Amino acid sequence: NMVRLTIINLVFFAFLAIVLILVVAATAADEHGVQPDSVLVLKPQGQLVEQYSAAPLQRAMSRLSGEDVNQVQLRDLVGAIDAAAKDARISRILLLPGELDSGGFAALREVGAALDRFRAAGKPVIAWGVNLDQGQYYLAAHADRVLLDPQGGVMLTGLANYRLFYKDMLDKLGVDVHLFRVGEFKSAAEPYILDHASAEAKQADSYWMGGLWDGYLDEVAGLRKIDPATLRDDVDNLPQHIASTQGDLAKLALDQHLIDGTATRAELIAMLRGQGVPAGEKQQGFRQVDLARYVDHLPREGKLLAPGVTVVVAEGEIVGGKRAPGAVGGESTAALIRTAREDRRTKALVLRVNSPGGEVYAAEEIRREVAQTRAAGIPVVVSMGNVAASGGYWISMNANRILAEPNTITGSIGIFGMYYTVPGTLAKLGIRSDGVATGPMAGAFDITRPLDPKVGTVIQAVIDKGYRDFVSKVAEARGKSYPDIDAIAQGRVWTGRQALERGLVDRLGGLDDAVAEAATLAKLGKDYPVRYEEAPLGSFERFLVNLNRDASTHVLQSWGVRLPRWFAQLPELAPELELLRHARAGTPNIYADCLCSPR
């Protein structure tokens, strides 16, 4: 075992040493970052997220191997656009949104607002794509010029919410699902007890989705200077309109004023060169810098000692315990808020919420920390992202101020619980459950037996209390009566604009607005630092991330020097190396781990 560990360590760290030598050598040849008259090329790929869910080590290895991590951090994208607006070296932005996964419109709206600020600084934005869906096109519409490949198209279809229903399958398997809920519109668990969407669910979904779509049409129509009613007709009657261009989607987009022209990639480059953009390396293409490299060249945050605003991100499902970024852990997210509160630099806290909810107790752990932060005299402002509903609203309700985008999905104040029993499944296999108990409730929660009505009474009572707690806490936090909140609760979902009309949020705005609001409440003036409270990286992860951020890495890659692709997959291909990171020298390290996940 000692020989095996020695060989693995020698090979691994020898390889890193070689790479480090190459990087040091390349640093001397780095010509230097962002050049004058450069075009900032924004080509976001994958999901637009508040916080990376991929581990720092995985991201670093992927970048060093030339692979893409299909996540773009919203604050990096917005920060780069805002920095470029003030950067004399950046002459314009070329937006290529075709590989961005359509997600929540609230995050897209923040990026769109940053593009508008860039244009207001007197710099043009050009968008180009091949086939754009409605999320990608939403960003493109914020450009001065929208160009499409002649073989491409724009596909606006509207919003839909179709779900799979499992009742018939569960019946065939003999699984009995017992749903306990409070809230006429709390439909999250309906697929397990119905074979179709309930009328209440369809009514509620139609209302909030209709509000989102109306907002989308109004905003896009305003950006493109066309009538919203005309745009709605163009979308709803696509089959009829497409006949007029004999199936040419690019021409249809041009006729409907969704784009300003068509251009191939080569024509796009020629256009930029004709506008005075210098040639790129080896006199090819045009002078440019991509998002990752530009972010790497931005001034890095030092140790911010001055008092300011601290941001904590709560993104993903809310679950108990400690969780990695990309999920909201009751313990871990509460600990981040607590750490921020106890830091003397924190004069105001912004909780950025992008969560559909999850476990009630985990959400309550976080809510308590928010309340304690306010009690400590530190103002708390919640900034709602794409979705802050149900548990996402639970953790938000006690803030001094709640801000949401017009197209944030929020509300869903309701509670449900599910309980499964499988006596029918066992019966299909010829298995029966039988025995004795010391009292009527002993063994009552055994899923191999049919649900005892007494158990149902207990569960429903707990769910009822949970709903009363939820509504009562919201009523107290929002300064309203229980009946007032109950009338807009019942599990019903609202857009941010609809929630504002019902008093569930205080105003509309994005993350920057929330930070400014928090600074105002804390009386910080106009010059204050903003920092993020996040779980600390290990020393090895910091080393690789810093190496990855170094501009010389890009120089190496331009020379064709890259780590092999398998290097990015080491954590998966060689999980033993992950174990070695925690091994203790000078003592036997005994593992009971199969490391046998199939690949």
Coordinates of C-alpha atoms in Angstrom, one line a residue:
N1 CA 0.0 0.0 0.0
M2 CA 2.9 2.4 0.8
V3 CA 4.4 1.7 -2.7
R4 CA 1.0 2.3 -4.3
L5 CA 0.5 5.6 -2.5
T6 CA 4.0 6.7 -3.3
I7 CA 3.6 6.1 -7.0
I8 CA 0.3 7.9 -7.2
N9 CA 1.7 10.9 -5.3
L10 CA 4.9 11.0 -7.4
V11 CA 3.0 10.8 -10.7
F12 CA 0.4 13.3 -9.7
F13 CA 2.6 16.0 -8.2
A14 CA 5.4 15.5 -10.8
F15 CA 2.8 16.3 -13.5
L16 CA 1.6 19.4 -11.6
A17 CA 5.2 20.5 -11.2
I18 CA 5.8 20.3 -15.0
V19 CA 2.6 22.3 -15.6
L20 CA 3.7 24.9 -13.0
I21 CA 7.1 25.3 -14.7
L22 CA 5.4 25.8 -18.0
V23 CA 3.1 28.4 -16.5
V24 CA 6.0 30.3 -14.9
A25 CA 7.8 30.3 -18.3
A26 CA 4.7 31.5 -20.1
T27 CA 4.1 34.3 -17.7
A28 CA 7.2 36.1 -19.0
A29 CA 5.8 35.9 -22.5
D30 CA 2.3 37.0 -21.6
E31 CA 1.7 40.1 -23.8
H32 CA -0.5 41.3 -21.6
G33 CA -3.9 40.8 -21.2
V34 CA -6.6 42.8 -22.7
Q35 CA -5.4 44.9 -25.7
P36 CA -6.9 48.3 -26.8
D37 CA -9.9 48.2 -29.2
S38 CA -10.8 44.7 -28.1
V39 CA -14.3 43.2 -28.4
L40 CA -15.7 41.5 -25.3
V41 CA -17.2 38.3 -26.6
L42 CA -19.9 36.9 -24.4
K43 CA -20.7 33.3 -25.2
P44 CA -22.4 32.0 -22.1
Q45 CA -22.7 28.2 -22.2
G46 CA -25.0 26.1 -20.1
Q47 CA -26.9 27.3 -17.1
L48 CA -26.9 30.8 -15.7
V49 CA -26.5 30.3 -11.9
E50 CA -26.2 32.4 -8.8
Q51 CA -23.4 30.1 -7.5
Y52 CA -21.4 27.3 -9.0
S53 CA -22.6 23.9 -8.1
A54 CA -19.5 22.3 -9.6
A55 CA -16.7 22.0 -7.1
P56 CA -13.8 24.5 -7.4
L57 CA -11.4 21.7 -8.1
Q58 CA -13.6 20.3 -10.9
R59 CA -13.9 23.8 -12.5
A60 CA -10.2 24.4 -12.3
M61 CA -9.3 21.1 -13.8
S62 CA -11.8 21.5 -16.6
R63 CA -10.5 24.9 -17.5
L64 CA -6.9 23.7 -17.5
S65 CA -7.9 20.8 -19.7
G66 CA -9.7 23.1 -22.2
E67 CA -13.1 21.7 -21.3
D68 CA -16.1 23.9 -20.5
V69 CA -18.0 23.8 -17.2
N70 CA -21.6 24.3 -18.4
Q71 CA -22.4 26.9 -15.8
V72 CA -22.0 30.7 -15.9
Q73 CA -22.1 32.6 -12.6
L74 CA -24.5 35.5 -12.9
R75 CA -22.4 37.9 -10.9
D76 CA -19.4 37.2 -13.2
L77 CA -21.4 37.9 -16.3
V78 CA -23.0 41.1 -15.0
G79 CA -19.8 42.3 -13.3
A80 CA -17.8 41.8 -16.6
I81 CA -20.4 43.8 -18.6
D82 CA -20.4 46.7 -16.0
A83 CA -16.6 46.7 -15.9
A84 CA -16.3 46.7 -19.7
A85 CA -18.6 49.7 -19.9
K86 CA -15.9 51.7 -18.0
D87 CA -12.9 50.0 -19.6
A88 CA -11.4 52.1 -22.4
R89 CA -9.8 48.9 -23.9
I90 CA -13.2 47.4 -24.7
S91 CA -14.9 49.0 -27.7
R92 CA -18.0 46.9 -27.9
I93 CA -19.7 43.6 -26.9
L94 CA -20.4 40.7 -29.2
L95 CA -23.2 38.6 -27.7
L96 CA -23.5 35.0 -28.7
P97 CA -26.3 33.6 -26.7
G98 CA -27.0 30.4 -28.7
E99 CA -25.5 28.0 -26.2
L100 CA -27.2 29.4 -23.1
D101 CA -29.7 27.1 -21.5
S102 CA -33.0 28.9 -21.1
G103 CA -33.7 29.2 -17.4
G104 CA -35.4 31.7 -15.2
F105 CA -36.2 35.1 -16.7
A106 CA -35.2 37.0 -13.6
A107 CA -31.5 36.2 -14.1
L108 CA -31.8 37.0 -17.8
R109 CA -33.4 40.3 -16.9
E110 CA -30.4 41.3 -14.8
V111 CA -28.0 40.5 -17.6
G112 CA -30.2 42.5 -20.0
A113 CA -30.1 45.5 -17.6
A114 CA -26.3 45.3 -17.6
L115 CA -26.3 45.3 -21.4
D116 CA -28.5 48.4 -21.3
R117 CA -26.0 50.1 -19.0
F118 CA -23.2 49.2 -21.4
R119 CA -25.1 50.7 -24.3
A120 CA -25.9 53.8 -22.2
A121 CA -22.1 54.3 -21.8
G122 CA -22.0 54.9 -25.6
K123 CA -20.7 51.4 -26.6
P124 CA -22.6 49.2 -29.0
V125 CA -23.8 45.6 -28.4
I126 CA -24.1 43.3 -31.4
A127 CA -25.9 40.0 -31.0
W128 CA -25.5 37.1 -33.4
G129 CA -26.8 33.6 -33.4
V130 CA -28.0 30.7 -35.5
N131 CA -31.1 29.3 -33.8
L132 CA -32.3 31.3 -30.8
D133 CA -35.0 30.2 -28.4
Q134 CA -37.1 32.7 -26.4
G135 CA -34.7 32.9 -23.5
Q136 CA -31.7 33.4 -25.7
Y137 CA -33.5 35.9 -27.8
Y138 CA -34.6 37.9 -24.7
L139 CA -30.9 38.7 -24.2
A140 CA -30.3 39.3 -27.9
A141 CA -33.2 41.9 -27.9
H142 CA -31.1 44.1 -25.6
A143 CA -28.5 44.6 -28.4
D144 CA -28.2 47.5 -30.8
R145 CA -28.2 45.1 -33.7
V146 CA -29.5 41.5 -33.8
L147 CA -28.1 39.4 -36.6
L148 CA -29.0 35.9 -37.5
D149 CA -27.3 33.3 -39.7
P150 CA -29.2 33.0 -42.9
Q151 CA -29.9 29.3 -42.1
G152 CA -31.1 30.1 -38.6
G153 CA -34.2 31.3 -36.9
V154 CA -35.9 32.7 -33.8
M155 CA -38.4 30.4 -32.1
L156 CA -40.8 32.2 -29.7
T157 CA -43.5 29.8 -28.5
G158 CA -44.8 31.1 -25.2
L159 CA -44.7 29.4 -21.8
A160 CA -46.0 26.0 -20.7
N161 CA -46.0 23.9 -17.6
Y162 CA -46.7 20.2 -18.4
R163 CA -45.9 17.6 -15.8
L164 CA -45.8 13.8 -15.7
F165 CA -48.4 12.0 -13.5
Y166 CA -47.5 8.7 -11.9
K167 CA -50.8 7.6 -10.2
D168 CA -51.6 4.8 -12.7
M169 CA -48.0 3.5 -12.6
L170 CA -48.0 3.5 -8.8
D171 CA -51.4 1.7 -8.8
K172 CA -49.9 -1.0 -11.0
L173 CA -47.0 -1.4 -8.6
G174 CA -49.3 -1.5 -5.6
V175 CA -47.8 1.6 -4.0
D176 CA -50.3 3.7 -2.1
V177 CA -49.5 7.4 -1.8
H178 CA -51.3 9.4 0.9
L179 CA -51.1 13.2 0.4
F180 CA -51.6 15.6 3.3
R181 CA -51.7 19.3 2.4
V182 CA -53.1 22.7 3.3
G183 CA -53.7 25.1 0.4
E184 CA -56.3 24.8 -2.3
F185 CA -53.6 25.5 -4.9
K186 CA -50.7 23.5 -3.4
S187 CA -50.2 21.2 -6.3
A188 CA -46.6 20.1 -6.1
A189 CA -47.4 16.5 -5.1
E190 CA -50.5 16.0 -7.3
P191 CA -48.7 13.8 -9.8
Y192 CA -48.5 11.1 -7.2
I193 CA -52.3 11.0 -6.5
L194 CA -53.8 12.1 -9.8
D195 CA -53.5 11.2 -13.4
H196 CA -54.1 14.7 -14.6
A197 CA -53.6 18.3 -13.4
S198 CA -56.3 19.5 -11.1
A199 CA -58.6 22.4 -12.2
E200 CA -57.1 24.5 -9.3
A201 CA -53.5 23.9 -10.5
K202 CA -54.4 24.9 -14.1
Q203 CA -56.2 28.0 -12.9
A204 CA -53.2 29.1 -10.7
D205 CA -50.6 28.2 -13.3
S206 CA -52.4 30.1 -16.1
Y207 CA -52.5 33.2 -14.0
W208 CA -48.8 33.5 -13.1
M209 CA -47.6 32.2 -16.4
G210 CA -49.9 34.6 -18.2
G211 CA -48.3 37.4 -16.1
L212 CA -44.8 36.3 -17.0
W213 CA -45.6 36.0 -20.7
D214 CA -47.3 39.4 -20.8
G215 CA -44.2 40.9 -19.3
Y216 CA -42.0 39.1 -21.8
L217 CA -44.0 40.4 -24.8
D218 CA -44.1 43.9 -23.4
E219 CA -40.4 44.1 -22.7
V220 CA -39.3 42.5 -26.0
A221 CA -41.7 44.6 -28.0
G222 CA -40.4 47.7 -26.3
L223 CA -36.8 46.8 -27.0
R224 CA -37.5 46.1 -30.7
K225 CA -40.0 49.0 -31.1
I226 CA -42.9 46.8 -32.3
D227 CA -46.5 46.6 -31.0
P228 CA -47.0 43.9 -28.2
A229 CA -50.2 42.8 -29.8
T230 CA -48.5 42.3 -33.1
L231 CA -45.7 40.3 -31.4
R232 CA -48.3 38.1 -29.6
D233 CA -50.1 37.5 -32.9
D234 CA -46.8 36.6 -34.6
V235 CA -46.1 34.0 -31.9
D236 CA -49.5 32.5 -31.7
N237 CA -50.0 32.2 -35.5
L238 CA -46.5 31.0 -36.4
P239 CA -47.8 28.2 -38.7
Q240 CA -49.8 30.7 -40.8
H241 CA -47.0 33.3 -40.9
I242 CA -44.3 30.7 -41.8
A243 CA -46.1 30.0 -45.1
S244 CA -45.4 33.5 -46.3
T245 CA -41.6 32.8 -46.3
Q246 CA -41.9 29.2 -47.4
G247 CA -40.3 27.9 -44.3
D248 CA -37.5 30.5 -44.1
L249 CA -37.3 31.3 -40.3
A250 CA -34.5 33.8 -40.7
K251 CA -36.5 35.8 -43.3
L252 CA -39.6 35.6 -41.1
A253 CA -37.7 37.0 -38.2
L254 CA -36.5 39.8 -40.4
D255 CA -40.0 40.5 -41.7
Q256 CA -41.3 40.6 -38.1
H257 CA -38.6 43.0 -37.1
L258 CA -37.2 40.5 -34.5
I259 CA -33.7 40.9 -36.2
D260 CA -31.9 43.6 -38.1
G261 CA -30.3 41.5 -40.7
T262 CA -28.7 38.2 -41.6
A263 CA -25.0 37.4 -41.7
T264 CA -22.8 34.3 -41.8
R265 CA -20.0 34.1 -39.3
A266 CA -17.5 35.2 -41.9
E267 CA -19.7 38.2 -42.8
L268 CA -20.0 39.1 -39.1
I269 CA -16.2 39.2 -38.8
A270 CA -15.9 41.3 -42.0
M271 CA -18.5 43.7 -40.6
L272 CA -16.5 44.1 -37.3
R273 CA -13.3 44.7 -39.2
G274 CA -15.1 47.2 -41.4
Q275 CA -16.2 49.1 -38.2
G276 CA -12.5 49.5 -37.2
V277 CA -11.9 46.5 -35.0
P278 CA -8.3 45.4 -35.4
A279 CA -7.4 42.0 -36.6
G280 CA -6.7 39.2 -34.1
E281 CA -3.7 37.0 -33.6
K282 CA -1.9 36.2 -36.8
Q283 CA -4.0 38.8 -38.6
Q284 CA -7.0 36.5 -38.5
G285 CA -10.5 37.2 -37.1
F286 CA -10.8 40.2 -34.9
R287 CA -9.2 41.4 -31.6
Q288 CA -11.3 39.9 -28.8
V289 CA -11.3 38.7 -25.2
D290 CA -13.8 36.1 -23.9
L291 CA -15.7 36.3 -20.7
A292 CA -13.5 33.9 -18.7
R293 CA -10.3 35.7 -19.6
Y294 CA -11.8 39.1 -19.1
V295 CA -13.0 38.2 -15.6
D296 CA -9.5 36.9 -14.9
H297 CA -8.1 40.3 -15.7
L298 CA -10.5 42.2 -13.6
P299 CA -9.0 43.6 -10.3
R300 CA -9.3 40.8 -7.7
E301 CA -10.9 41.4 -4.4
G302 CA -8.4 41.9 -1.7
K303 CA -9.1 41.4 2.0
L304 CA -12.0 43.8 2.4
L305 CA -11.4 45.3 5.8
A306 CA -13.8 48.2 5.5
P307 CA -17.4 47.8 6.7
G308 CA -19.8 47.1 4.0
V309 CA -22.5 44.8 2.6
T310 CA -22.2 41.0 2.8
V311 CA -24.1 38.8 0.3
V312 CA -25.1 35.2 1.1
V313 CA -26.4 33.0 -1.7
A314 CA -29.2 30.5 -1.1
E315 CA -29.6 28.6 -4.4
G316 CA -31.3 25.3 -5.0
E317 CA -33.4 22.9 -3.1
I318 CA -33.6 23.4 0.7
V319 CA -32.5 20.3 2.5
G320 CA -31.4 19.5 6.0
G321 CA -27.8 19.4 7.2
K322 CA -24.7 20.7 5.4
R323 CA -24.8 20.9 1.6
A324 CA -22.3 22.0 -1.1
P325 CA -23.1 25.1 -3.3
G326 CA -26.0 24.4 -5.6
A327 CA -28.2 23.3 -2.7
V328 CA -29.4 25.1 0.3
G329 CA -28.4 23.3 3.5
G330 CA -30.3 24.2 6.6
E331 CA -27.1 24.0 8.7
S332 CA -24.6 25.2 6.1
T333 CA -26.6 28.2 4.9
A334 CA -27.6 29.2 8.4
A335 CA -23.9 29.0 9.3
L336 CA -23.0 31.3 6.5
I337 CA -25.5 33.9 7.7
R338 CA -24.3 33.5 11.3
T339 CA -20.6 33.9 10.2
A340 CA -21.5 37.1 8.2
R341 CA -23.4 38.5 11.2
E342 CA -20.5 37.9 13.6
D343 CA -18.0 39.5 11.2
R344 CA -17.5 43.1 12.2
R345 CA -17.2 44.1 8.6
T346 CA -20.8 43.2 7.9
K347 CA -23.0 46.3 8.4
A348 CA -25.8 45.0 6.1
L349 CA -26.7 41.6 4.8
V350 CA -28.2 40.7 1.4
L351 CA -29.7 37.2 1.1
R352 CA -29.9 36.3 -2.6
V353 CA -32.6 33.6 -2.9
N354 CA -33.1 31.4 -5.9
S355 CA -34.9 28.4 -4.5
P356 CA -38.2 26.6 -5.0
G357 CA -38.2 25.5 -1.4
G358 CA -37.8 22.1 0.3
E359 CA -37.7 20.8 3.8
V360 CA -39.6 23.0 6.3
Y361 CA -37.3 22.6 9.3
A362 CA -34.2 23.4 7.2
A363 CA -36.0 26.6 5.9
E364 CA -36.9 27.5 9.5
E365 CA -33.2 27.1 10.6
I366 CA -32.3 29.7 8.0
R367 CA -35.2 32.0 8.8
R368 CA -34.2 32.1 12.4
E369 CA -30.7 33.3 11.5
V370 CA -32.2 36.0 9.4
A371 CA -34.3 37.1 12.3
Q372 CA -31.3 37.0 14.7
T373 CA -29.3 39.1 12.2
R374 CA -32.0 41.8 12.3
A375 CA -32.2 41.6 16.1
A376 CA -28.4 42.2 16.2
G377 CA -29.1 45.6 14.5
I378 CA -27.9 44.5 11.0
P379 CA -30.4 45.2 8.3
V380 CA -31.3 42.3 6.0
V381 CA -32.5 42.7 2.4
V382 CA -33.7 39.7 0.3
S383 CA -33.0 39.7 -3.4
M384 CA -35.2 37.2 -5.1
G385 CA -33.8 35.6 -8.3
N386 CA -35.7 33.4 -10.7
V387 CA -37.7 31.7 -8.0
A388 CA -38.2 32.2 -4.3
A389 CA -41.3 30.2 -3.6
S390 CA -42.7 28.1 -0.7
G391 CA -39.6 27.4 1.4
G392 CA -37.8 30.0 -0.7
Y393 CA -40.3 32.6 0.6
W394 CA -40.1 31.1 4.1
I395 CA -36.4 32.0 4.4
S396 CA -37.1 35.4 3.0
M397 CA -40.1 36.7 5.0
N398 CA -38.2 38.2 8.0
A399 CA -36.0 40.5 6.0
N400 CA -36.3 44.3 6.4
R401 CA -37.0 44.6 2.7
I402 CA -37.8 42.0 0.0
L403 CA -37.0 42.8 -3.6
A404 CA -38.1 40.7 -6.6
E405 CA -37.8 41.0 -10.3
P406 CA -41.2 41.5 -12.1
N407 CA -40.7 38.0 -13.5
T408 CA -39.6 36.3 -10.3
I409 CA -41.7 33.3 -9.3
T410 CA -42.6 33.6 -5.7
G411 CA -45.4 32.9 -3.1
S412 CA -46.6 29.3 -3.0
I413 CA -47.3 29.7 0.8
G414 CA -48.5 26.3 1.6
I415 CA -47.5 23.0 3.2
F416 CA -47.8 19.4 2.1
G417 CA -46.6 16.0 3.2
M418 CA -46.6 12.6 1.5
Y419 CA -46.7 9.1 3.1
Y420 CA -46.1 5.9 1.2
T421 CA -47.4 2.4 2.0
V422 CA -46.6 -0.7 0.0
P423 CA -48.7 -3.6 1.2
G424 CA -50.1 -4.0 -2.3
T425 CA -46.6 -4.2 -3.8
L426 CA -45.7 -6.9 -1.3
A427 CA -48.9 -8.8 -2.0
K428 CA -48.1 -8.9 -5.7
L429 CA -44.9 -10.8 -4.7
G430 CA -46.8 -13.1 -2.4
I431 CA -45.5 -11.4 0.8
R432 CA -47.7 -10.5 3.8
S433 CA -47.0 -8.5 6.9
D434 CA -48.4 -9.7 10.2
G435 CA -47.6 -9.6 13.9
V436 CA -48.5 -8.0 17.2
A437 CA -47.9 -4.6 18.9
T438 CA -48.1 -3.2 22.4
G439 CA -50.6 -0.5 21.6
P440 CA -52.8 1.0 18.8
M441 CA -50.0 3.3 17.6
A442 CA -47.1 0.9 17.9
G443 CA -46.0 -0.1 14.4
A444 CA -48.6 2.3 12.9
F445 CA -45.9 3.9 10.7
D446 CA -44.8 0.6 9.2
I447 CA -45.0 1.1 5.4
T448 CA -45.7 -2.6 4.9
R449 CA -49.1 -2.2 6.5
P450 CA -52.1 -0.2 5.2
L451 CA -52.3 3.4 6.5
D452 CA -54.2 3.5 9.8
P453 CA -56.7 6.4 9.8
K454 CA -55.2 7.4 13.2
V455 CA -51.9 7.9 11.5
G456 CA -53.5 10.0 8.8
T457 CA -55.1 12.1 11.6
V458 CA -51.7 12.7 13.2
I459 CA -50.0 13.7 9.9
Q460 CA -52.8 16.0 8.8
A461 CA -52.7 17.7 12.2
V462 CA -48.9 18.3 11.8
I463 CA -49.4 19.7 8.3
D464 CA -52.2 22.0 9.5
K465 CA -50.0 23.4 12.2
G466 CA -47.2 23.9 9.7
Y467 CA -49.5 25.9 7.5
R468 CA -50.7 28.0 10.4
D469 CA -47.1 28.6 11.4
F470 CA -46.2 29.6 7.8
V471 CA -49.1 32.0 7.4
S472 CA -48.8 33.5 10.9
K473 CA -45.1 34.1 10.4
V474 CA -45.7 35.8 7.1
A475 CA -48.5 37.9 8.6
E476 CA -46.3 39.1 11.4
A477 CA -43.4 39.8 9.2
R478 CA -45.4 41.7 6.6
G479 CA -47.6 43.6 9.2
K480 CA -50.8 42.0 8.0
S481 CA -53.6 39.9 9.5
Y482 CA -53.8 36.1 9.3
P483 CA -56.9 36.3 7.0
D484 CA -55.2 38.7 4.7
I485 CA -52.3 36.4 4.1
D486 CA -54.4 33.3 4.1
A487 CA -56.4 34.7 1.2
I488 CA -53.3 35.1 -1.0
A489 CA -51.6 31.9 0.4
Q490 CA -53.2 28.5 -0.1
G491 CA -50.1 27.4 -2.1
R492 CA -50.8 29.9 -4.9
V493 CA -47.9 31.0 -7.0
W494 CA -47.4 34.7 -8.1
T495 CA -45.0 36.6 -10.3
G496 CA -42.9 39.3 -8.6
R497 CA -45.2 42.0 -10.0
Q498 CA -48.3 40.1 -8.7
A499 CA -46.6 39.6 -5.3
L500 CA -45.9 43.3 -5.1
E501 CA -49.6 44.1 -5.7
R502 CA -50.4 41.7 -2.8
G503 CA -47.9 43.0 -0.4
L504 CA -45.6 39.9 -0.4
V505 CA -42.6 41.9 -1.6
D506 CA -41.7 45.6 -1.0
R507 CA -40.4 46.7 -4.4
L508 CA -39.2 45.5 -7.8
G509 CA -35.5 45.3 -8.5
G510 CA -32.4 43.2 -9.0
L511 CA -29.4 42.3 -6.9
D512 CA -27.7 45.7 -7.3
D513 CA -30.9 47.4 -6.2
A514 CA -31.0 45.1 -3.1
V515 CA -27.3 45.9 -2.3
A516 CA -28.0 49.6 -2.6
E517 CA -31.1 49.3 -0.4
A518 CA -29.1 47.4 2.3
A519 CA -26.4 50.0 2.2
T520 CA -29.0 52.8 2.6
L521 CA -30.6 51.0 5.6
A522 CA -27.1 50.7 7.2
K523 CA -26.2 54.3 6.4
L524 CA -23.1 53.3 4.6
G525 CA -23.0 56.2 2.1
K526 CA -22.0 55.7 -1.5
D527 CA -18.6 54.1 -1.2
Y528 CA -18.7 50.7 0.5
P529 CA -17.3 47.2 -0.3
V530 CA -19.5 44.3 -1.2
R531 CA -18.3 40.8 -0.5
Y532 CA -19.7 37.3 -0.6
E533 CA -19.8 35.0 2.4
E534 CA -19.0 31.5 1.0
A535 CA -17.6 28.3 2.3
P536 CA -13.8 28.5 2.3
L537 CA -11.7 26.6 -0.2
G538 CA -9.1 24.1 0.8
S539 CA -5.4 25.0 0.1
F540 CA -5.1 22.6 -2.8
E541 CA -8.3 24.0 -4.3
R542 CA -7.1 27.6 -3.9
F543 CA -3.9 26.7 -5.6
L544 CA -5.6 25.2 -8.7
V545 CA -8.2 28.0 -8.9
N546 CA -5.5 30.7 -8.7
L547 CA -3.5 28.8 -11.3
N548 CA -6.6 28.6 -13.5
R549 CA -7.2 32.3 -13.1
D550 CA -3.7 33.2 -14.2
A551 CA -3.6 34.8 -17.6
S552 CA -0.6 32.7 -18.5
T553 CA -2.9 29.7 -18.6
H554 CA -4.6 31.2 -21.6
V555 CA -1.2 31.8 -23.2
L556 CA -0.3 28.2 -22.7
Q557 CA -3.5 27.1 -24.3
S558 CA -2.9 29.4 -27.2
W559 CA 0.4 27.6 -27.7
G560 CA -1.3 24.3 -27.7
V561 CA -0.1 23.3 -24.3
R562 CA -3.0 21.8 -22.4
L563 CA -3.5 19.2 -19.7
P564 CA -5.0 16.0 -21.2
R565 CA -8.7 15.8 -21.0
W566 CA -8.6 12.9 -18.7
F567 CA -7.0 15.2 -16.1
A568 CA -10.3 17.1 -15.7
Q569 CA -11.9 13.7 -14.9
L570 CA -9.4 12.6 -12.2
P571 CA -11.9 13.1 -9.3
E572 CA -14.2 10.7 -11.1
L573 CA -11.7 8.4 -12.8
A574 CA -9.4 8.1 -9.8
P575 CA -11.4 8.6 -6.6
E576 CA -8.5 7.3 -4.6
L577 CA -6.8 10.6 -5.1
E578 CA -9.7 12.3 -3.4
L579 CA -9.1 10.0 -0.4
L580 CA -5.4 10.8 -0.4
R581 CA -6.2 14.5 0.1
H582 CA -7.4 13.6 3.6
A583 CA -4.8 11.0 4.4
R584 CA -2.6 11.4 7.5
A585 CA 1.1 10.9 7.2
G586 CA 2.9 8.5 9.5
T587 CA -0.2 6.4 10.4
P588 CA -2.2 3.7 8.7
N589 CA -5.1 5.1 6.8
I590 CA -7.9 2.5 6.8
Y591 CA -10.8 2.9 4.4
A592 CA -14.2 1.1 4.1
D593 CA -15.3 2.5 0.8
C594 CA -16.1 0.4 -2.3
L595 CA -15.3 3.1 -4.8
C596 CA -17.2 1.0 -7.3
S597 CA -19.7 3.4 -8.9
P598 CA -20.2 2.3 -12.5
R599 CA -19.1 4.8 -15.2

